[in-house]
Short mmCIF file of C-alpha atoms in Angstrom, two decimals:
data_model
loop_
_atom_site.label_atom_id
_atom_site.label_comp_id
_atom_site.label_asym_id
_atom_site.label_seq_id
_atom_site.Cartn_x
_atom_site.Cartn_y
_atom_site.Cartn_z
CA UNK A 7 22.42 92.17 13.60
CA UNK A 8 23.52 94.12 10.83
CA UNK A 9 27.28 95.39 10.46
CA UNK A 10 28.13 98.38 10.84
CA UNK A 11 29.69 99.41 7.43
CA UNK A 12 32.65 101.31 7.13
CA UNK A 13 32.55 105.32 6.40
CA UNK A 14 34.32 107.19 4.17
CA UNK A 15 35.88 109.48 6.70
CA UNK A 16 35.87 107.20 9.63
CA UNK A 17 34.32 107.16 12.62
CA UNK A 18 32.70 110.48 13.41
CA UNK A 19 33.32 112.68 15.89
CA UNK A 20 29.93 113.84 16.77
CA UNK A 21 26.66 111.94 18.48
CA UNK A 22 23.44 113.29 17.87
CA UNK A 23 20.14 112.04 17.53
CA UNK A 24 17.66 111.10 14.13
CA UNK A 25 14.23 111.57 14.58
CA UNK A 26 13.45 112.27 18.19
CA UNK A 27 10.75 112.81 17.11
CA UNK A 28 8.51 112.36 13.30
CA UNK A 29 9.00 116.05 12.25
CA UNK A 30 12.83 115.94 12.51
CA UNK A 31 12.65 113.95 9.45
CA UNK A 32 10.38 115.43 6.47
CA UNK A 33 10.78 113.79 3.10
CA UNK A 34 8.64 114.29 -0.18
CA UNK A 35 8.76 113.18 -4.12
CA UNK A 36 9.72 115.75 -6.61
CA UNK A 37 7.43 114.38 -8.96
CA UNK A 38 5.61 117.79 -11.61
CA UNK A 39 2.12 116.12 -12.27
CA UNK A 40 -0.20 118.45 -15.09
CA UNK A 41 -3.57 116.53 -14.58
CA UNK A 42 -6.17 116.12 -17.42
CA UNK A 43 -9.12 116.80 -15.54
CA UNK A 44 -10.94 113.50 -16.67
CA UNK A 45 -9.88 109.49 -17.29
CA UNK A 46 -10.30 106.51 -14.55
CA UNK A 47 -7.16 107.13 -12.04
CA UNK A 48 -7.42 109.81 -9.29
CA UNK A 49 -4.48 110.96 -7.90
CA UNK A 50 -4.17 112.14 -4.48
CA UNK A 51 -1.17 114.36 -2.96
CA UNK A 52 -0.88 112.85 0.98
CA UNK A 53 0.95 113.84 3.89
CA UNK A 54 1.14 111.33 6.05
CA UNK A 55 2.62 110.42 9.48
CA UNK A 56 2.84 107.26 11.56
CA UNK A 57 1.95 105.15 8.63
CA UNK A 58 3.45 102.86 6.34
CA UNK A 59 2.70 103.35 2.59
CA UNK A 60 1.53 100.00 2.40
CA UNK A 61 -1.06 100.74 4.69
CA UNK A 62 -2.40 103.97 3.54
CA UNK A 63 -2.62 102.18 -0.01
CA UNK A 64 -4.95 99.51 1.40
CA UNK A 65 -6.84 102.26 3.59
CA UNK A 66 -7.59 103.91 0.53
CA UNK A 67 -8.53 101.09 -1.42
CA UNK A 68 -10.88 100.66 1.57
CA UNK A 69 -12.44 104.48 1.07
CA UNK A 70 -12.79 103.75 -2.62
CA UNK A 71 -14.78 100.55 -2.33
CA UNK A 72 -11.91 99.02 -4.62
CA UNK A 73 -9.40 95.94 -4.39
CA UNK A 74 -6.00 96.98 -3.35
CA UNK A 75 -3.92 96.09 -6.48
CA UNK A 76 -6.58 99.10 -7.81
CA UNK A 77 -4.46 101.63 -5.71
CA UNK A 78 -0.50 102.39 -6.96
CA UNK A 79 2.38 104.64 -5.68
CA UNK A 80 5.89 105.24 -6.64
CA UNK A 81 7.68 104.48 -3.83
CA UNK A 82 8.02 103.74 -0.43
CA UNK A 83 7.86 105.93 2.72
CA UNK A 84 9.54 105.40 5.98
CA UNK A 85 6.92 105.28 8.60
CA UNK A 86 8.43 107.38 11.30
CA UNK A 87 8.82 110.59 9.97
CA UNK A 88 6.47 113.34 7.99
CA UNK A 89 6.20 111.84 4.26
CA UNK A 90 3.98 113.40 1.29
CA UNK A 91 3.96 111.30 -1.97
CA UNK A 92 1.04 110.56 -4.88
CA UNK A 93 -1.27 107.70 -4.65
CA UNK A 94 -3.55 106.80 -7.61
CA UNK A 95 -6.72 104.79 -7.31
CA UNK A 96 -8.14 103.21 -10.49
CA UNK A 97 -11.54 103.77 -10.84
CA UNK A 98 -13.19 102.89 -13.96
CA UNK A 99 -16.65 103.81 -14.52
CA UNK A 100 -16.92 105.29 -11.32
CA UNK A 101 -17.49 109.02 -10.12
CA UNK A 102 -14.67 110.43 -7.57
CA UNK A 103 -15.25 109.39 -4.26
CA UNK A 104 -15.48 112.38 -1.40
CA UNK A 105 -12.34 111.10 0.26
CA UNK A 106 -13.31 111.69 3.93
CA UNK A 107 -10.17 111.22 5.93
CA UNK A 108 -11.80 109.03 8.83
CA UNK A 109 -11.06 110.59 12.38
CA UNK A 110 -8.09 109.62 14.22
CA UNK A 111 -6.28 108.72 11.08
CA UNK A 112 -2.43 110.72 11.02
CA UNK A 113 -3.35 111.28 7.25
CA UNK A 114 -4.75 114.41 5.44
CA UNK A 115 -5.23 114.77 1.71
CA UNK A 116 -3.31 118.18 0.54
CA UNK A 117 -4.35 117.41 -3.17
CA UNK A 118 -5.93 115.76 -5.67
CA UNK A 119 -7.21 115.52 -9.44
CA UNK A 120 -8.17 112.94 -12.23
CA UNK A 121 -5.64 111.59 -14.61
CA UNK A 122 -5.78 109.10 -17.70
CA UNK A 123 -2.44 107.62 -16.65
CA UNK A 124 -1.89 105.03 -13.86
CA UNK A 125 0.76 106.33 -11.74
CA UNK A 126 3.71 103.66 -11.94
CA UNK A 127 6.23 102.13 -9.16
CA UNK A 128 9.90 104.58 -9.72
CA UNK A 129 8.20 107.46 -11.24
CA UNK A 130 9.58 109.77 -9.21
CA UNK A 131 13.16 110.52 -9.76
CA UNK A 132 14.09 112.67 -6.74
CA UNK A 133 13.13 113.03 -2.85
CA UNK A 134 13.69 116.01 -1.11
CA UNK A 135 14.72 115.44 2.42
CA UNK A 136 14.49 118.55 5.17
CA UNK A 137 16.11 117.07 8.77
CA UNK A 138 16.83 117.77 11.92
CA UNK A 139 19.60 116.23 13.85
CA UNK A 140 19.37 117.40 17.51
CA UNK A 141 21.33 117.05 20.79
CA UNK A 142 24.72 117.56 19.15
CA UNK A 143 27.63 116.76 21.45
CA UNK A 144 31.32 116.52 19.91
CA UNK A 145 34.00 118.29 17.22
CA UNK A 146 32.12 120.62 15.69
CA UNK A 147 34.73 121.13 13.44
CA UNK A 148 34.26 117.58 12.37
CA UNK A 149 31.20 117.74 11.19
CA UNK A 150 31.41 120.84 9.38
CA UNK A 151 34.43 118.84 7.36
CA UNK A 152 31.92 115.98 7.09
CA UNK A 153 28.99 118.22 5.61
CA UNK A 154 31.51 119.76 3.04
CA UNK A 155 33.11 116.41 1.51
CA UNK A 156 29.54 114.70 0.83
CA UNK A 157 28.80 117.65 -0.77
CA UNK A 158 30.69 116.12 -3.46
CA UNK A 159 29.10 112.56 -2.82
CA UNK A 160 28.85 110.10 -0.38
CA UNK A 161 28.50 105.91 -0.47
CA UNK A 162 25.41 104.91 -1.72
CA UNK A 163 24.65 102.20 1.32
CA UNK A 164 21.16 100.96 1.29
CA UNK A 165 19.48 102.41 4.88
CA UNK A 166 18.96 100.38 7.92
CA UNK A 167 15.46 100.63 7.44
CA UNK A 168 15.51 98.10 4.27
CA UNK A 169 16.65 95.05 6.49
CA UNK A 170 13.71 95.62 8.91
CA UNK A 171 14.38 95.78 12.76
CA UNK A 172 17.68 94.88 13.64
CA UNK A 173 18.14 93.17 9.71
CA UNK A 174 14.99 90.50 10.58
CA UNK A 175 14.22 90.63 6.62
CA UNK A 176 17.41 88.74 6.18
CA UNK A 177 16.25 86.46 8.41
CA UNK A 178 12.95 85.79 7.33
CA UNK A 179 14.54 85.66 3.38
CA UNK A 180 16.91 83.03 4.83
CA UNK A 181 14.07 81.17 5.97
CA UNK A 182 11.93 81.36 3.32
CA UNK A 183 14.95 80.36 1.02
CA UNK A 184 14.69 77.44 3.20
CA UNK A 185 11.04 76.45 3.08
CA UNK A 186 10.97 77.54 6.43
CA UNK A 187 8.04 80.27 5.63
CA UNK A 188 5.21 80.89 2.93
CA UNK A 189 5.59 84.98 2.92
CA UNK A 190 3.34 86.49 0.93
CA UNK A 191 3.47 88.83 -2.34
CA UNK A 192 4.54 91.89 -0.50
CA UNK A 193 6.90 90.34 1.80
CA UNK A 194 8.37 88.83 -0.74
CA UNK A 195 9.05 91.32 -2.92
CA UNK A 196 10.75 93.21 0.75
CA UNK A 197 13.14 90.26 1.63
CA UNK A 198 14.02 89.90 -1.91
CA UNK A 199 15.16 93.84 -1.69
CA UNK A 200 16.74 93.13 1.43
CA UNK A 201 19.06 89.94 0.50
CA UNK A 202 20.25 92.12 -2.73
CA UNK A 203 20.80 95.13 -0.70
CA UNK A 204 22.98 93.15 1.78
CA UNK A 205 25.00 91.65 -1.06
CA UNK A 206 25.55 95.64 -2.49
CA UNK A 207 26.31 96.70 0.70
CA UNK A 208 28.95 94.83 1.74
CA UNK A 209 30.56 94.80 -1.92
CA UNK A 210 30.51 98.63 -1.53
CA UNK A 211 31.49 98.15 1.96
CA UNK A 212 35.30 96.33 0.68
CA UNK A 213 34.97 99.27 -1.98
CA UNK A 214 35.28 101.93 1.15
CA UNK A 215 37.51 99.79 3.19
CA UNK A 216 39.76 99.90 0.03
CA UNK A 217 39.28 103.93 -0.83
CA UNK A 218 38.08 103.14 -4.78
CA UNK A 219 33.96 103.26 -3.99
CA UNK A 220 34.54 106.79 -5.75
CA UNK A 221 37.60 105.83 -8.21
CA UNK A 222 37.84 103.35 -11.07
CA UNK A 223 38.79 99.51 -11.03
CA UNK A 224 40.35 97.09 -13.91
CA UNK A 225 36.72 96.10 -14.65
CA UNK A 226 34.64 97.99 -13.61
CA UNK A 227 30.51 98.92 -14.91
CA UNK A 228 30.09 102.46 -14.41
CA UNK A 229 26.89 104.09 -14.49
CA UNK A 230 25.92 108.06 -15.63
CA UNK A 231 25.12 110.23 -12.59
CA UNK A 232 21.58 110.05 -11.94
CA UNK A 233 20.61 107.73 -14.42
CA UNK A 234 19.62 103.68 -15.13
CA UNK A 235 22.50 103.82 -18.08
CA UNK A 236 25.43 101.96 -17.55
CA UNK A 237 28.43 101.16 -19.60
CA UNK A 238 31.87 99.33 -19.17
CA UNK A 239 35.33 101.00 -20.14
CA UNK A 240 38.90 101.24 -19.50
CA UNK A 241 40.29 103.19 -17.35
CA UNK A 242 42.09 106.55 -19.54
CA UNK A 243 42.08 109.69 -18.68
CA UNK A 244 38.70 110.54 -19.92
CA UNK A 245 37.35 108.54 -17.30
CA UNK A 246 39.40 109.27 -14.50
CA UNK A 247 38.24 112.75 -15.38
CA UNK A 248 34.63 111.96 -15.27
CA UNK A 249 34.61 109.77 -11.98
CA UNK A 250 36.89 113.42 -10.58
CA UNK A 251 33.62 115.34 -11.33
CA UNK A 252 30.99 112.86 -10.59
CA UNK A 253 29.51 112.79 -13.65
CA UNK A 254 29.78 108.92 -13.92
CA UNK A 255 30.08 106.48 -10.90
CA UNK A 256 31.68 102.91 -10.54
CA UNK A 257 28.66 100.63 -9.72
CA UNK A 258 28.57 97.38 -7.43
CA UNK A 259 25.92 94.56 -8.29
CA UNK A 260 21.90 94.10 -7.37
CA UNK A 261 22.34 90.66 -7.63
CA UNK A 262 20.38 88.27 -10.24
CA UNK A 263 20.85 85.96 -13.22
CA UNK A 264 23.77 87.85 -15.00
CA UNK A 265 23.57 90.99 -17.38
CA UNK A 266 25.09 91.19 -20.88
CA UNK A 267 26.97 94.05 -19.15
CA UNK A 268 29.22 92.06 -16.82
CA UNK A 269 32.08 93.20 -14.39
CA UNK A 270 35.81 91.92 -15.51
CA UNK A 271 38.75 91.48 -14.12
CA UNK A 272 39.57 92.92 -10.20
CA UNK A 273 36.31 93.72 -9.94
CA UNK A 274 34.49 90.66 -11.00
CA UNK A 275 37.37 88.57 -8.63
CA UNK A 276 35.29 90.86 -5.72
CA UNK A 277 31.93 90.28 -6.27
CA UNK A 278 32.72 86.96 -6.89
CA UNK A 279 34.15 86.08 -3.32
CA UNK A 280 31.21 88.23 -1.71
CA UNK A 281 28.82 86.05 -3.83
CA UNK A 282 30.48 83.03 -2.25
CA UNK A 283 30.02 84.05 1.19
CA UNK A 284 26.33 84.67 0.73
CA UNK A 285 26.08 81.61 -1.40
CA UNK A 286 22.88 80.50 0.47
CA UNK A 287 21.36 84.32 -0.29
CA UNK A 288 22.46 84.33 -4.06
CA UNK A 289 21.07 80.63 -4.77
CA UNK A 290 17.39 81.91 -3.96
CA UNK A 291 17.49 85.25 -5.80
CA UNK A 292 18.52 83.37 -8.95
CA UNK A 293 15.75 80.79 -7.88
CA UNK A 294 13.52 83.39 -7.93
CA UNK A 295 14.77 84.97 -11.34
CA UNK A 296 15.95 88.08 -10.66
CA UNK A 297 18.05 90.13 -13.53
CA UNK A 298 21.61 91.43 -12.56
CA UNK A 299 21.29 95.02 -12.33
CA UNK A 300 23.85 97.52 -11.23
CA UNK A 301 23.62 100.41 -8.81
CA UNK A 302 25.83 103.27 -8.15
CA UNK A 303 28.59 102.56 -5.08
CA UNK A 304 28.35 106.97 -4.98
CA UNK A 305 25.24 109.37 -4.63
CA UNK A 306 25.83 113.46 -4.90
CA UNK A 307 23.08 115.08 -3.28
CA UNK A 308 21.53 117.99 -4.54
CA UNK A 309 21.28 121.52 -3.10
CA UNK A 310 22.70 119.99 -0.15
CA UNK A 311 22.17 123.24 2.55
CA UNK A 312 22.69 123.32 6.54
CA UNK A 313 22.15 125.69 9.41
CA UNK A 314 22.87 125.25 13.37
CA UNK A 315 20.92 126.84 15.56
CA UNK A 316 21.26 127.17 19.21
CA UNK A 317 19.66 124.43 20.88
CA UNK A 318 22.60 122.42 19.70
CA UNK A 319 20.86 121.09 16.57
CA UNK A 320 21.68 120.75 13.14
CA UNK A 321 18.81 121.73 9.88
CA UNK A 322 19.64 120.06 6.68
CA UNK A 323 17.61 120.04 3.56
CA UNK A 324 18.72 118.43 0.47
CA UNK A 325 16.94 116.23 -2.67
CA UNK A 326 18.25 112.75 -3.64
CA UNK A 327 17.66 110.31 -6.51
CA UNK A 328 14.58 108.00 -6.38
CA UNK A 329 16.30 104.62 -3.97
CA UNK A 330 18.75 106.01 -2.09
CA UNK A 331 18.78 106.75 1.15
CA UNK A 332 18.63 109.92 3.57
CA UNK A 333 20.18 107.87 6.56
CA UNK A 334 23.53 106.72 4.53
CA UNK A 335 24.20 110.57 4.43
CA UNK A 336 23.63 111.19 7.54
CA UNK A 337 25.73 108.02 8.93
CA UNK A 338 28.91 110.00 7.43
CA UNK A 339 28.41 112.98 9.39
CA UNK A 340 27.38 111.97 13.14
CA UNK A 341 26.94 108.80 15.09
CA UNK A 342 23.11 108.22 15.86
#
């Protein structure tokens, strides 16, 4: 089981539910595509419900008469809920198939056209989330504190949904660590995400417990808000500053052979002691040769808006960066 990582504002004070049902969760990547009308990738614009993206990918590939590797996609979707995102199919020296959805399938294709460019894993650099969070029972007042302070950002947990049902990907990574399992390409590449996301977590996690996943350490890498850059200072004014109006973030580790960028001092005295109690994790990323990389410990949604209505529900809409997660928001504002 996985724990149950400390909030920033506690416990809350309201129950509710997450997806009763695949509607009450609709996400889709802000992604502006001008097409060129001609070259060997087709790009299709899918809604999709029930499925994995994994799945559609090879269904497509399928459709296309074309290996699998010959169909791409930025990112993945969560299964249960209403997703739309781009696939791309290479097909070289081939005419555009008729993409007949087959019947029964919880697919449909809302757009398409042809490309020269092969659409790339983390293209995409937002999701837009729309939600509904029903059967509401609690301080109502709560919550409405709740939906004002992350706002102004929230910890950047990885979602539940990365460890697999009730955290089994750490379990299968531990075993394949082990030589307990052959997994194959695509597993692999999932309990790898998992083990690092476990190690972030909980670092973030003592960050919470200790109230500075928002404020500066002695050491610590911070990165620029929405953005892959990183950089490490001392903490002075100007940065205290920065971290007040999120336009830079402390960042906790994605774990891998270490970065010329490196944590110092109380930080790096941290990470180091959570390293050591997932010794058994961190020996096969490094196995596997993994880079250090850094990820932000806060995410600021965007155009975060909300309306009750009066079947004791809750509407939120709201975009986030490309890799973090809908659910870590939501976490902070009811129990589900």
């Amino acid at each position: 089981m996985l724990p149950d990582w400390p909030r920033a504002l506690g416990q809350p004070m309201v129950s509710g539910l997450l997806k009763a049902e695949p509607k009450d969760f609709v996400v889709e990547e802000v992604f502006d595509v001008e097409f060129s009308n001609d070259g060997e990738f087709d790009w299709l614009w899918i809604e999709k419900c029930g499925d994995n993206t994994e799945y559609l990918a090879k269904q497509l590939a399928r459709l296309a008469g074309v290996q699998p590797r010959a169909v791409t996609y930025s990112g993945q979707k969560d299964r249960h809920a209403v997703t739309r995102q781009w696939f791309c199919v290479h097909l070289p020296g081939k005419h555009k198939p008729e993409w007949r959805v087959p019947e029964n399938e919880t697919w449909q294709i809302l757009r398409q056209g042809r490309h020269r460019q092969k659409l790339r894993l983390g293209s995409h650099r937002y999701n837009r989330f729309i939600l509904r969070l029903s059967e509401l029972k609690g301080d109502i007042d709560d919550l409405e504190s709740r939906l004002a302070f992350v706002r102004q950002g929230f910890p950047n947990y990885f979602g539940e949904q990365r460890f697999g049902h009730g955290g089994g990907n750490i379990a299968a990574c531990r075993q394949w660590f082990a030589g307990e399992l052959s997994p194959g390409r695509f597993d692999r590449g999932m309990y790898l995400s998992a083990a690092r996301s476990l190690i972030f977590n909980t670092v973030l996690a003592q960050r919470v417990d200790d109230a500075s996943w928002n404020q500066g350490l002695d050491g610590d890498v911070f990165s620029l808000r929405d953005s892959a850059s990183v950089f490490l200072a001392d903490i002075d004014a100007d940065i205290i500053a920065r971290l007040a109006v999120a336009d830079i973030h402390p960042t906790g580790p994605l774990y891998g052979k270490a970065a010329k960028l490196g944590v110092d001092g109380v930080v790096a005295d941290l990470e180091e002691r959570i390293y050591a109690e997932f010794s058994d994790l961190c020996a096969g990323l490094m196995k596997n040769n993994l880079a250090m990389e850094r990820r932000a410990l806060r995410v600021v949604p965007k155009d975060l808006q909300w309306k009750y209505a009066e079947d004791d529900s809750l509407s939120l809409a709201f975009s986030l960066p490309r890799g973090c997660f809908a659910t870590a928001l939501v976490r902070e504002l009811i129990n589900y």
